[in-house]
Short mmCIF file of C-alpha atoms in Angstrom, two decimals:
data_model
loop_
_atom_site.label_atom_id
_atom_site.label_comp_id
_atom_site.label_asym_id
_atom_site.label_seq_id
_atom_site.Cartn_x
_atom_site.Cartn_y
_atom_site.Cartn_z
CA MET A 1 57.45 116.16 123.25
CA SER A 2 59.82 116.65 125.85
CA CYS A 3 62.14 119.19 126.65
CA THR A 4 64.65 116.04 126.98
CA TRP A 5 64.03 115.18 123.43
CA VAL A 6 64.35 119.01 122.72
CA ASP A 7 67.83 119.03 124.23
CA GLU A 8 68.82 115.74 122.43
CA HIS A 9 67.87 117.41 118.81
CA LEU A 10 68.31 121.11 119.04
CA ASP A 11 71.72 120.82 117.62
CA ASP A 12 70.57 118.90 114.53
CA GLY A 13 67.59 121.11 114.45
CA LEU A 14 69.76 124.20 114.22
CA ASP A 15 72.13 122.53 111.90
CA GLY A 16 69.36 121.77 109.45
CA ALA A 17 69.87 117.94 109.74
CA LEU A 18 66.21 116.70 111.24
CA PRO A 19 63.97 114.94 109.17
CA ALA A 20 60.93 117.59 108.07
CA ASP A 21 58.38 116.00 110.60
CA GLU A 22 60.86 116.30 113.60
CA ALA A 23 61.90 119.90 112.59
CA ARG A 24 58.17 120.65 112.57
CA ARG A 25 57.79 119.00 115.82
CA LEU A 26 60.58 121.03 117.13
CA ALA A 27 59.85 124.49 115.92
CA ALA A 28 56.25 123.63 117.55
CA HIS A 29 57.76 122.95 120.99
CA LEU A 30 59.84 125.87 120.79
CA GLU A 31 56.65 128.17 120.35
CA ASP A 32 55.27 126.90 123.43
CA CYS A 33 58.29 126.40 125.72
CA ALA A 34 60.01 129.70 127.18
CA ASP A 35 63.06 127.66 128.39
CA CYS A 36 63.85 126.01 125.35
CA ARG A 37 63.37 128.96 123.15
CA ARG A 38 65.95 130.73 125.17
CA ILE A 39 68.39 127.94 124.75
CA SER A 40 67.75 127.78 121.02
CA GLU A 41 68.27 131.45 120.69
CA GLU A 42 71.54 131.21 122.84
CA LEU A 43 72.58 128.42 120.29
CA ARG A 44 71.79 130.38 117.16
CA SER A 45 73.96 133.37 118.60
CA LEU A 46 77.00 130.95 119.61
CA ARG A 47 76.81 129.48 115.99
CA ARG A 48 76.75 133.13 114.43
CA ARG A 49 79.56 134.24 116.58
CA ALA A 50 81.59 130.89 115.95
CA ALA A 51 81.05 131.39 112.03
CA ALA A 52 82.20 135.11 112.31
CA LEU A 53 85.66 134.21 113.91
CA PRO A 54 88.26 135.03 111.55
CA LYS A 55 89.59 132.18 109.52
CA VAL A 56 93.09 133.54 109.19
CA LEU A 57 95.46 134.14 112.11
CA GLU A 58 99.04 134.83 111.01
CA PRO A 59 101.68 133.50 113.29
CA ARG A 60 103.77 135.99 115.17
CA ARG A 61 106.70 135.76 112.87
CA ASP A 62 107.63 134.38 109.48
CA LEU A 63 108.05 130.69 109.95
CA TRP A 64 109.32 129.85 106.04
CA PRO A 65 112.78 130.11 107.14
CA GLU A 66 112.78 127.22 109.64
CA ILE A 67 110.22 125.25 107.32
CA GLU A 68 112.80 125.64 104.30
CA ALA A 69 115.49 124.40 106.46
CA ARG A 70 113.67 121.25 107.34
CA LEU A 71 112.57 120.71 104.00
CA PRO A 72 114.47 117.55 102.20
CA SER A 73 116.75 118.78 99.47
CA PRO A 74 116.16 118.18 95.83
CA ARG A 75 119.25 115.99 95.67
CA VAL A 76 118.08 113.99 98.65
CA ARG A 77 114.64 113.76 96.98
CA GLU A 78 115.98 112.75 93.56
CA GLY A 79 118.23 110.08 95.42
CA ARG A 80 115.28 108.65 96.87
CA TRP A 81 113.29 108.61 93.95
CA ARG A 82 116.06 106.91 91.68
CA ARG A 83 116.39 104.11 94.52
CA TRP A 84 112.68 103.79 94.59
CA SER A 85 112.42 103.84 90.67
CA THR A 86 115.44 101.20 90.95
CA SER A 87 113.92 98.93 93.70
CA ASN A 88 110.51 99.01 91.77
CA ARG A 89 111.99 97.83 88.48
CA LEU A 90 114.01 95.38 90.40
CA GLU A 91 110.73 93.97 91.86
CA ARG A 92 109.08 93.77 88.47
CA TRP A 93 111.91 92.06 87.10
CA ALA A 94 112.10 89.63 89.91
CA ALA A 95 108.55 88.95 89.42
CA VAL A 96 109.14 88.35 85.51
CA LEU A 97 111.94 85.69 86.79
CA ILE A 98 109.48 83.84 88.79
CA PHE A 99 106.95 83.84 86.13
CA ALA A 100 109.32 82.66 83.78
CA LEU A 101 110.83 79.48 86.17
CA ALA A 102 107.14 78.73 86.97
CA GLY A 103 106.28 78.79 83.26
CA PHE A 104 109.27 76.66 82.21
CA ALA A 105 107.92 74.12 84.93
CA LEU A 106 104.49 74.12 83.58
CA LEU A 107 105.39 73.98 79.85
CA ARG A 108 107.91 70.76 80.79
CA GLN A 109 104.93 69.17 82.27
CA GLY A 110 102.52 68.67 79.31
CA SER A 111 103.80 70.05 76.30
CA SER A 112 106.06 68.53 73.35
CA PRO A 113 109.55 69.44 73.64
CA ALA A 114 109.73 71.63 70.53
CA ALA A 115 106.72 73.62 71.71
CA SER A 116 107.72 74.26 75.23
CA GLY A 117 111.26 74.89 73.96
CA THR A 118 109.92 77.90 71.89
CA ASP A 119 107.25 79.10 74.61
CA PHE A 120 110.07 79.14 77.20
CA GLU A 121 112.33 81.03 74.64
CA ALA A 122 109.76 83.74 74.33
CA VAL A 123 109.22 83.95 78.16
CA LEU A 124 112.94 83.98 78.75
CA LEU A 125 113.59 86.57 76.13
CA GLY A 126 111.60 88.81 77.96
CA ALA A 127 112.98 88.04 81.09
CA ARG A 128 116.60 88.76 79.72
CA GLN A 129 115.55 92.30 78.46
CA GLU A 130 114.30 93.38 81.49
CA LEU A 131 117.44 92.11 83.32
CA LEU A 132 119.41 93.72 80.89
CA GLU A 133 117.45 97.26 80.94
CA GLU A 134 117.73 96.87 84.95
CA ARG A 135 121.53 96.39 84.89
CA MET A 136 122.17 99.43 82.72
CA VAL A 137 119.94 101.41 85.49
CA LEU A 138 122.14 99.75 88.36
CA ALA A 139 125.43 100.70 86.55
CA GLN A 140 124.03 104.58 85.78
CA ALA A 141 122.87 105.08 89.36
CA SER A 142 125.98 106.52 90.87
CA SER A 143 124.54 106.99 94.12
CA LEU A 144 124.39 103.33 94.84
CA PRO A 145 126.84 101.82 97.38
CA LEU A 146 130.00 99.70 96.47
CA ASN A 147 128.43 96.56 97.55
CA ARG A 148 125.60 96.97 94.92
CA SER A 149 128.29 97.03 92.37
CA LEU A 150 129.33 93.94 93.64
CA VAL A 151 126.39 92.32 93.13
CA ASP A 152 126.04 93.66 89.46
CA GLU A 153 129.38 91.91 88.86
CA GLN A 154 128.21 88.52 90.06
CA LEU A 155 125.10 89.02 87.78
CA GLU A 156 127.55 89.52 84.72
CA VAL A 157 129.47 86.37 85.48
CA LEU A 158 125.84 84.57 85.95
CA GLU A 159 124.80 86.16 82.53
CA GLU A 160 127.84 84.66 81.01
CA ALA A 161 127.29 81.19 82.53
CA ILE A 162 123.52 81.24 81.06
CA ARG A 163 124.86 82.05 77.72
CA GLN A 164 127.03 79.06 77.41
CA ILE A 165 124.36 76.87 79.00
CA ARG A 166 122.12 78.19 76.32
CA ARG A 167 124.71 77.68 73.52
CA ALA A 168 124.95 73.97 74.78
CA LEU A 169 121.46 73.67 74.73
CA ASP A 170 121.41 74.76 71.06
CA GLU A 171 123.51 71.93 70.39
CA ASP A 172 121.87 69.57 72.66
CA PRO A 173 118.32 70.48 72.97
CA GLY A 174 116.32 68.93 75.96
CA ASN A 175 119.26 67.73 77.73
CA PRO A 176 117.85 67.45 81.16
CA ARG A 177 121.04 68.17 83.11
CA LEU A 178 121.68 71.36 80.78
CA GLU A 179 118.15 72.47 81.72
CA GLN A 180 118.50 72.01 85.26
CA ALA A 181 121.60 73.94 85.18
CA LEU A 182 119.99 76.90 83.51
CA ILE A 183 117.18 76.85 85.88
CA ALA A 184 119.83 76.91 88.79
CA SER A 185 121.31 79.81 87.29
CA TYR A 186 118.15 81.93 86.93
CA ARG A 187 117.58 81.00 90.47
CA LYS A 188 120.70 82.36 91.52
CA GLN A 189 120.09 85.45 89.43
CA LEU A 190 116.78 85.51 91.42
CA GLU A 191 118.63 85.41 94.92
CA LEU A 192 121.10 88.10 93.80
CA LEU A 193 118.38 90.33 92.65
CA GLN A 194 116.68 90.04 95.84
CA ILE A 195 119.83 91.12 97.75
CA ALA A 196 120.07 94.08 95.46
CA LEU A 197 116.33 94.79 96.64
CA ARG A 198 117.22 94.61 100.01
CA LEU A 199 120.16 97.08 99.66
CA SER A 200 117.81 99.72 97.93
CA PRO A 201 114.63 99.74 100.36
CA ALA A 202 111.77 101.86 98.92
CA PRO A 203 111.33 105.23 100.91
CA ARG A 204 108.43 104.51 103.47
CA ASP A 205 107.33 108.02 103.20
CA LEU A 206 106.18 107.90 99.90
CA PRO A 207 102.26 107.66 99.74
CA GLU A 208 100.48 105.10 97.78
CA ALA A 209 99.23 107.79 95.22
CA GLU A 210 102.82 109.06 94.60
CA LEU A 211 103.94 105.34 94.18
CA GLN A 212 101.25 104.93 91.44
CA ARG A 213 101.93 108.49 89.69
CA ARG A 214 105.60 107.77 89.35
CA GLN A 215 105.03 104.17 88.12
CA LYS A 216 102.75 105.92 85.69
CA ASN A 217 105.58 108.26 84.22
CA GLU A 218 107.95 105.17 84.12
CA ARG A 219 105.76 103.90 81.40
CA VAL A 220 105.65 107.11 79.53
CA MET B 1 110.64 110.67 81.13
CA THR B 2 113.55 108.10 81.43
CA LEU B 3 114.51 107.37 84.86
CA LEU B 4 118.03 108.98 84.67
CA SER B 5 116.74 112.24 83.40
CA ASN B 6 116.74 114.87 86.46
CA PRO B 7 113.11 115.69 87.03
CA VAL B 8 113.87 118.44 89.62
CA SER B 9 116.82 120.88 88.28
CA PRO B 10 115.31 122.34 85.17
CA LEU B 11 112.18 123.25 86.48
CA LEU B 12 113.74 125.37 89.46
CA GLU B 13 115.19 127.86 87.02
CA ASP B 14 112.02 129.76 86.61
CA SER B 15 111.14 129.84 90.21
CA LYS B 16 110.21 133.27 92.10
CA PRO B 17 107.90 133.41 95.05
CA ALA B 18 104.78 134.75 93.38
CA ALA B 19 101.03 135.29 94.04
CA ALA B 20 100.40 133.02 91.10
CA ASP B 21 97.50 130.98 90.22
CA PRO B 22 97.09 128.77 92.99
CA ALA B 23 96.50 125.55 90.55
CA LEU B 24 99.99 126.60 89.00
CA LEU B 25 101.70 126.90 92.22
CA VAL B 26 100.60 123.49 93.33
CA GLU B 27 101.73 121.90 89.81
CA ARG B 28 105.24 123.45 90.32
CA ALA B 29 105.52 122.57 94.12
CA ARG B 30 104.75 118.75 92.81
CA ARG B 31 108.03 118.97 90.97
CA GLY B 32 109.85 120.20 93.96
CA ASP B 33 110.02 123.88 92.90
CA ARG B 34 110.64 125.29 96.48
CA ALA B 35 109.47 128.91 95.42
CA ALA B 36 106.44 127.58 94.34
CA PHE B 37 105.74 125.86 97.52
CA GLU B 38 106.56 129.12 99.37
CA GLY B 39 104.02 130.61 97.44
CA LEU B 40 101.28 128.21 98.59
CA TYR B 41 102.78 128.55 102.23
CA ARG B 42 102.39 132.29 102.15
CA SER B 43 98.67 132.08 101.12
CA HIS B 44 97.69 129.28 103.57
CA VAL B 45 99.65 129.73 106.64
CA GLY B 46 97.32 131.85 108.37
CA ARG B 47 94.48 129.48 108.07
CA VAL B 48 96.77 126.71 108.96
CA ASN B 49 97.80 128.60 112.07
CA ALA B 50 94.38 129.80 113.14
CA LEU B 51 93.09 125.97 113.10
CA CYS B 52 96.47 125.14 114.98
CA LEU B 53 95.89 127.92 117.62
CA ARG B 54 92.52 127.16 118.38
CA LEU B 55 92.89 123.50 118.56
CA THR B 56 95.83 123.80 120.85
CA ALA B 57 95.17 126.88 122.70
CA SER B 58 98.69 127.83 122.60
CA VAL B 59 100.66 130.23 120.52
CA GLU B 60 104.02 128.30 120.87
CA ARG B 61 102.66 124.79 119.95
CA ALA B 62 100.56 126.15 117.13
CA GLU B 63 103.68 127.82 115.53
CA GLU B 64 105.60 124.64 115.95
CA LEU B 65 102.47 122.48 114.44
CA THR B 66 102.07 124.71 111.60
CA GLN B 67 105.68 124.12 110.42
CA GLU B 68 105.19 120.58 110.83
CA VAL B 69 102.15 120.70 108.62
CA PHE B 70 103.99 122.56 105.92
CA VAL B 71 106.84 120.26 105.95
CA ARG B 72 104.42 117.33 105.83
CA ALA B 73 102.73 118.93 102.99
CA PHE B 74 105.75 119.59 101.08
CA THR B 75 106.61 115.93 101.31
CA ALA B 76 103.16 114.91 100.24
CA ILE B 77 102.16 117.49 97.76
CA SER B 78 102.28 114.83 94.87
CA SER B 79 99.41 113.22 96.73
CA PHE B 80 97.04 115.98 96.47
CA ASP B 81 94.78 115.30 93.93
CA GLY B 82 92.62 118.54 93.70
CA GLY B 83 89.44 116.75 94.93
CA ALA B 84 89.20 118.73 98.01
CA SER B 85 90.67 122.39 98.36
CA LEU B 86 93.99 122.91 99.05
CA ALA B 87 93.09 124.37 102.40
CA THR B 88 91.05 121.42 103.64
CA TRP B 89 93.91 119.27 102.54
CA LEU B 90 96.18 121.30 104.62
CA HIS B 91 93.68 121.28 107.77
CA ARG B 92 93.60 117.44 107.27
CA ILE B 93 97.25 117.16 107.78
CA ALA B 94 97.06 119.79 110.88
CA VAL B 95 94.50 117.73 112.35
CA ASN B 96 96.79 114.53 112.14
CA ALA B 97 99.62 116.61 113.35
CA VAL B 98 97.69 117.93 116.40
CA PHE B 99 96.36 114.71 117.46
CA GLY B 100 99.83 113.01 117.09
CA GLU B 101 101.21 115.96 119.33
CA ARG B 102 98.49 115.22 121.91
CA ARG B 103 99.38 111.76 121.73
CA SER B 104 103.18 112.53 122.51
CA ARG B 105 102.31 114.68 124.98
CA SER B 106 99.73 112.31 127.14
CA ARG B 107 102.35 109.64 127.13
CA ARG B 108 104.72 112.26 128.82
CA ASP B 109 102.33 113.63 131.21
CA ARG B 110 100.68 110.87 132.88
CA HIS B 111 99.23 112.82 135.75
CA VAL B 112 95.46 112.93 135.29
CA VAL B 113 93.23 114.63 137.56
CA ALA B 114 89.25 113.98 137.26
CA VAL B 115 87.37 117.13 136.98
CA SER B 116 83.94 118.16 136.01
CA ASP B 117 83.73 119.94 132.62
CA LEU B 118 82.85 123.28 134.19
CA GLU B 119 85.96 123.05 136.57
CA LEU B 120 87.77 122.54 133.55
CA LEU B 121 86.55 125.62 131.84
CA ASP B 122 87.19 127.68 135.31
CA ARG B 123 90.77 126.36 135.82
CA THR B 124 92.14 126.52 132.17
CA VAL B 125 94.08 129.62 131.58
CA PRO B 126 94.14 130.38 127.80
CA LYS B 127 97.51 131.23 126.61
CA VAL B 128 96.40 132.92 123.75
CA THR B 129 95.51 136.44 122.72
CA TYR B 130 93.52 137.05 119.45
CA PRO B 131 92.93 140.03 116.96
CA GLY B 132 89.33 140.73 116.52
CA SER B 133 86.53 141.60 118.62
CA ASP B 134 85.15 138.17 120.11
CA LEU B 135 87.53 137.67 122.87
CA ASP B 136 84.96 135.97 125.03
CA LEU B 137 84.27 133.44 122.88
CA GLU B 138 87.98 132.79 121.77
CA ARG B 139 89.03 132.04 125.49
CA GLY B 140 85.69 129.96 125.98
CA ILE B 141 86.97 127.74 122.99
CA ALA B 142 90.56 127.82 124.44
CA GLY B 143 89.00 126.54 127.89
CA LEU B 144 87.07 123.56 126.39
CA PRO B 145 87.96 120.00 126.75
CA GLU B 146 90.29 119.01 123.86
CA ARG B 147 87.71 116.74 121.99
CA ALA B 148 85.05 119.06 122.23
CA ARG B 149 87.07 121.97 121.36
CA THR B 150 88.31 120.04 118.35
CA VAL B 151 84.80 119.29 116.91
CA PHE B 152 83.38 122.79 117.74
CA VAL B 153 86.44 124.36 116.05
CA LEU B 154 85.96 122.30 112.92
CA HIS B 155 82.50 122.14 112.66
CA ASP B 156 81.21 125.63 114.11
CA VAL B 157 83.89 127.66 113.42
CA GLU B 158 85.79 126.10 110.04
CA GLY B 159 82.42 124.60 108.76
CA TYR B 160 83.03 120.77 108.35
CA ALA B 161 80.11 118.69 108.47
CA HIS B 162 80.19 115.53 110.94
CA HIS B 163 81.21 113.10 108.59
CA GLU B 164 84.24 115.21 107.57
CA ILE B 165 85.07 115.40 111.18
CA ALA B 166 84.75 111.79 111.37
CA GLU B 167 87.24 111.18 108.60
CA MET B 168 89.67 113.97 109.78
CA THR B 169 89.84 112.86 113.16
CA GLY B 170 89.19 109.22 113.26
CA MET B 171 86.31 109.42 115.32
CA ALA B 172 82.57 108.08 114.84
CA GLU B 173 80.18 110.51 113.68
CA GLY B 174 77.81 110.25 116.55
CA THR B 175 80.82 110.94 118.61
CA SER B 176 81.35 114.08 116.85
CA LYS B 177 77.70 115.22 117.49
CA ALA B 178 77.91 114.29 121.17
CA GLN B 179 81.23 116.46 121.45
CA LEU B 180 79.54 119.09 119.75
CA HIS B 181 76.53 119.16 121.97
CA ARG B 182 78.83 119.26 124.92
CA ALA B 183 80.70 121.89 123.71
CA ARG B 184 77.95 124.40 122.69
CA ASN B 185 76.20 123.68 126.06
CA LEU B 186 79.55 124.47 127.99
CA LEU B 187 80.18 127.61 125.86
CA ARG B 188 76.69 128.71 126.50
CA LYS B 189 76.87 128.48 130.01
CA ALA B 190 80.24 129.98 129.89
CA LEU B 191 79.35 132.97 127.88
CA ARG B 192 75.99 133.63 130.06
CA ARG B 193 78.34 134.36 133.11
#
């Protein structure tokens, strides 16, 4: 065994990271080589001294006032949380709408008119419930800028249009023009929601774990 | 909890800086309780400052970075899952902050001089004074090249394993071992003089 090998493996040997056979070879070399033994003892001493250094070194002054001044205010954090929560719900509602539109297209391809109407009704009902819940949230989030209110007004108008189209479909079920108009209305609603999402971006400094934790809280 | 309920203000009413149970302080801090976070600050600032001081070898930079660490920690406290100790979690933030500050400084200071390791040790004038008895070692650490200093402080002073250092610093585990070897040899020779 050469001193070069010892030099390369002495650190691992001192840290207890060598396999047993190599540790034995290292120990045997150190018994016979005075130079390597001296280096080994110097390194042991260095490790002891380093480990004994104080782990706590207080700053020269109290840093808390400066730290506290830089912390986001509770109102700002709350606003960010509200905007995050609102935008997260908007994203989910938009996903439900996309699903509803895709589901309707699939149902129309293969099913009987009666069955497709019933299934589509259930999907749309779920989407509409989500929309109503989300609109309530938007209305009560007073920190939102005025143009979000404008989007909300447009959503209300579309909602009324959708109600009228659905009443017409009740009287004339399966009417392709009415169905197309209904789809177009829902697409327009989706566009408006996407605009609303762009107006309320999710805070970029929230880590993924925090997003998941707050999502979990929302379901409680 | 409804979306529109205020998750913050009711919990601020019972706030006081406290030497309370650390787990309780963390839980309160997660909910935005600044007094609880101040309690965490007071119990950990010395450890964070010690790491920043040894990594930067500058009192002023260490104090700026220590502030930065706690500001970041306040924002990210909700992501602390208790898997590691709070001190370790704060140390990770500190290492990130130090590395970020180094990158900013290296972009500003583009003058590079190629010197040998021993010349670096001889020319560096540590700007710190430390309490405690082993000033020679502290000065030696302050004089190490940055990466070697980082690994030596994290491994031999703070007790982190190489795989933890690799995770904290983004360097490979083999690189961490090589830098430790370099640091120990430099210090060993410097302390012999």
